[in-house]
Amino acid sequence: MNNIGLLARIEAKPEHADEIARLLTEARQLAEAEERTLTWFAFREDATTFGVFDTFENDEDRAEHLRGRIAAALMGAAETMLASPPDIRPVDLLAVKLP
């Protein structure tokens, strides 16, 4: 069961919001290649605020994801395109409904 997750909040500089949207859209392919990432969602809250939510089977899988290519891309964008470093928080899921 996927009962362990990550919730990331990403605040882009206004002039880089479209680039961050593109980065997250293209990151879907990277997420699909990660066998240990069970679910992955990228979303936009408003013009400059984005987020990612993903789930894993265990802590080891979550830690591996944080060392992966998606996290590296976000951290690479942090200095130039983000208003602040990504706020990435581990979460434990209490209930899940999937199709």
Short mmCIF file of C-alpha atoms in Angstrom, two decimals:
data_model
loop_
_atom_site.label_atom_id
_atom_site.label_comp_id
_atom_site.label_asym_id
_atom_site.label_seq_id
_atom_site.Cartn_x
_atom_site.Cartn_y
_atom_site.Cartn_z
CA MET A 1 0.00 0.00 0.00
CA ASN A 2 1.17 3.52 -0.71
CA ASN A 3 0.99 5.04 2.76
CA ILE A 4 4.06 7.28 2.67
CA GLY A 5 4.24 10.46 0.67
CA LEU A 6 5.92 13.75 -0.06
CA LEU A 7 4.24 17.10 -0.44
CA ALA A 8 6.29 19.83 -2.08
CA ARG A 9 5.29 23.47 -2.44
CA ILE A 10 7.16 25.44 -5.10
CA GLU A 11 7.00 29.23 -5.43
CA ALA A 12 8.31 30.49 -8.76
CA LYS A 13 9.55 33.97 -9.49
CA PRO A 14 6.82 35.54 -11.65
CA GLU A 15 9.07 35.82 -14.70
CA HIS A 16 9.90 32.08 -14.49
CA ALA A 17 6.44 30.64 -13.75
CA ASP A 18 5.96 29.26 -17.27
CA GLU A 19 9.38 27.59 -17.14
CA ILE A 20 8.53 25.91 -13.83
CA ALA A 21 5.20 24.74 -15.24
CA ARG A 22 7.06 23.23 -18.20
CA LEU A 23 9.68 21.63 -15.92
CA LEU A 24 6.96 19.95 -13.86
CA THR A 25 5.00 18.85 -16.92
CA GLU A 26 8.10 17.26 -18.42
CA ALA A 27 9.06 15.68 -15.07
CA ARG A 28 6.14 13.30 -15.50
CA GLN A 29 8.30 11.15 -17.77
CA LEU A 30 10.97 10.96 -15.06
CA ALA A 31 8.35 9.97 -12.48
CA GLU A 32 7.02 7.24 -14.76
CA ALA A 33 10.53 5.81 -15.00
CA GLU A 34 10.84 5.58 -11.20
CA GLU A 35 9.50 2.13 -10.39
CA ARG A 36 9.42 2.85 -6.66
CA THR A 37 7.35 6.03 -7.02
CA LEU A 38 3.81 4.68 -6.87
CA THR A 39 1.84 7.84 -7.67
CA TRP A 40 3.00 11.29 -8.74
CA PHE A 41 1.02 14.49 -9.19
CA ALA A 42 2.21 17.94 -10.21
CA PHE A 43 -0.20 20.84 -9.81
CA ARG A 44 -0.54 24.60 -9.99
CA GLU A 45 -2.27 26.58 -7.22
CA ASP A 46 -2.06 30.03 -8.78
CA ALA A 47 0.11 32.00 -11.21
CA THR A 48 3.38 31.35 -9.36
CA THR A 49 2.63 28.59 -6.83
CA PHE A 50 3.10 24.96 -7.79
CA GLY A 51 3.22 21.66 -5.99
CA VAL A 52 4.08 18.01 -6.26
CA PHE A 53 2.52 15.14 -4.33
CA ASP A 54 3.81 11.60 -4.62
CA THR A 55 3.50 8.32 -2.76
CA PHE A 56 5.77 5.42 -1.92
CA GLU A 57 5.60 2.05 -0.23
CA ASN A 58 8.28 2.79 2.38
CA ASP A 59 10.80 5.32 3.70
CA GLU A 60 13.64 3.88 1.62
CA ASP A 61 11.70 4.44 -1.60
CA ARG A 62 10.85 8.00 -0.54
CA ALA A 63 14.50 8.73 0.26
CA GLU A 64 15.57 7.31 -3.11
CA HIS A 65 13.13 9.63 -4.88
CA LEU A 66 14.60 12.63 -3.04
CA ARG A 67 18.00 11.68 -4.47
CA GLY A 68 16.56 11.36 -7.98
CA ARG A 69 16.41 13.44 -11.13
CA ILE A 70 13.20 15.32 -10.34
CA ALA A 71 14.53 16.62 -7.01
CA ALA A 72 17.82 17.51 -8.71
CA ALA A 73 15.98 19.51 -11.37
CA LEU A 74 14.01 21.43 -8.75
CA MET A 75 17.08 22.19 -6.70
CA GLY A 76 18.88 23.29 -9.86
CA ALA A 77 16.09 25.74 -10.59
CA ALA A 78 15.93 27.00 -7.01
CA GLU A 79 18.60 29.68 -7.22
CA THR A 80 17.48 31.29 -10.44
CA MET A 81 13.79 30.51 -11.02
CA LEU A 82 12.28 30.07 -7.56
CA ALA A 83 11.36 32.77 -5.06
CA SER A 84 12.50 30.45 -2.24
CA PRO A 85 13.79 26.88 -1.92
CA PRO A 86 11.10 24.22 -2.44
CA ASP A 87 9.24 23.36 0.77
CA ILE A 88 9.36 19.55 0.73
CA ARG A 89 7.63 17.70 3.55
CA PRO A 90 7.25 14.00 4.24
CA VAL A 91 3.68 12.94 4.97
CA ASP A 92 2.02 9.77 6.21
CA LEU A 93 -1.27 9.00 4.50
CA LEU A 94 -4.21 8.19 6.74
CA ALA A 95 -6.64 7.11 4.03
CA VAL A 96 -6.38 6.57 0.27
CA LYS A 97 -8.91 6.21 -2.53
CA LEU A 98 -7.57 5.21 -5.91
CA PRO A 99 -9.38 4.10 -9.04
#
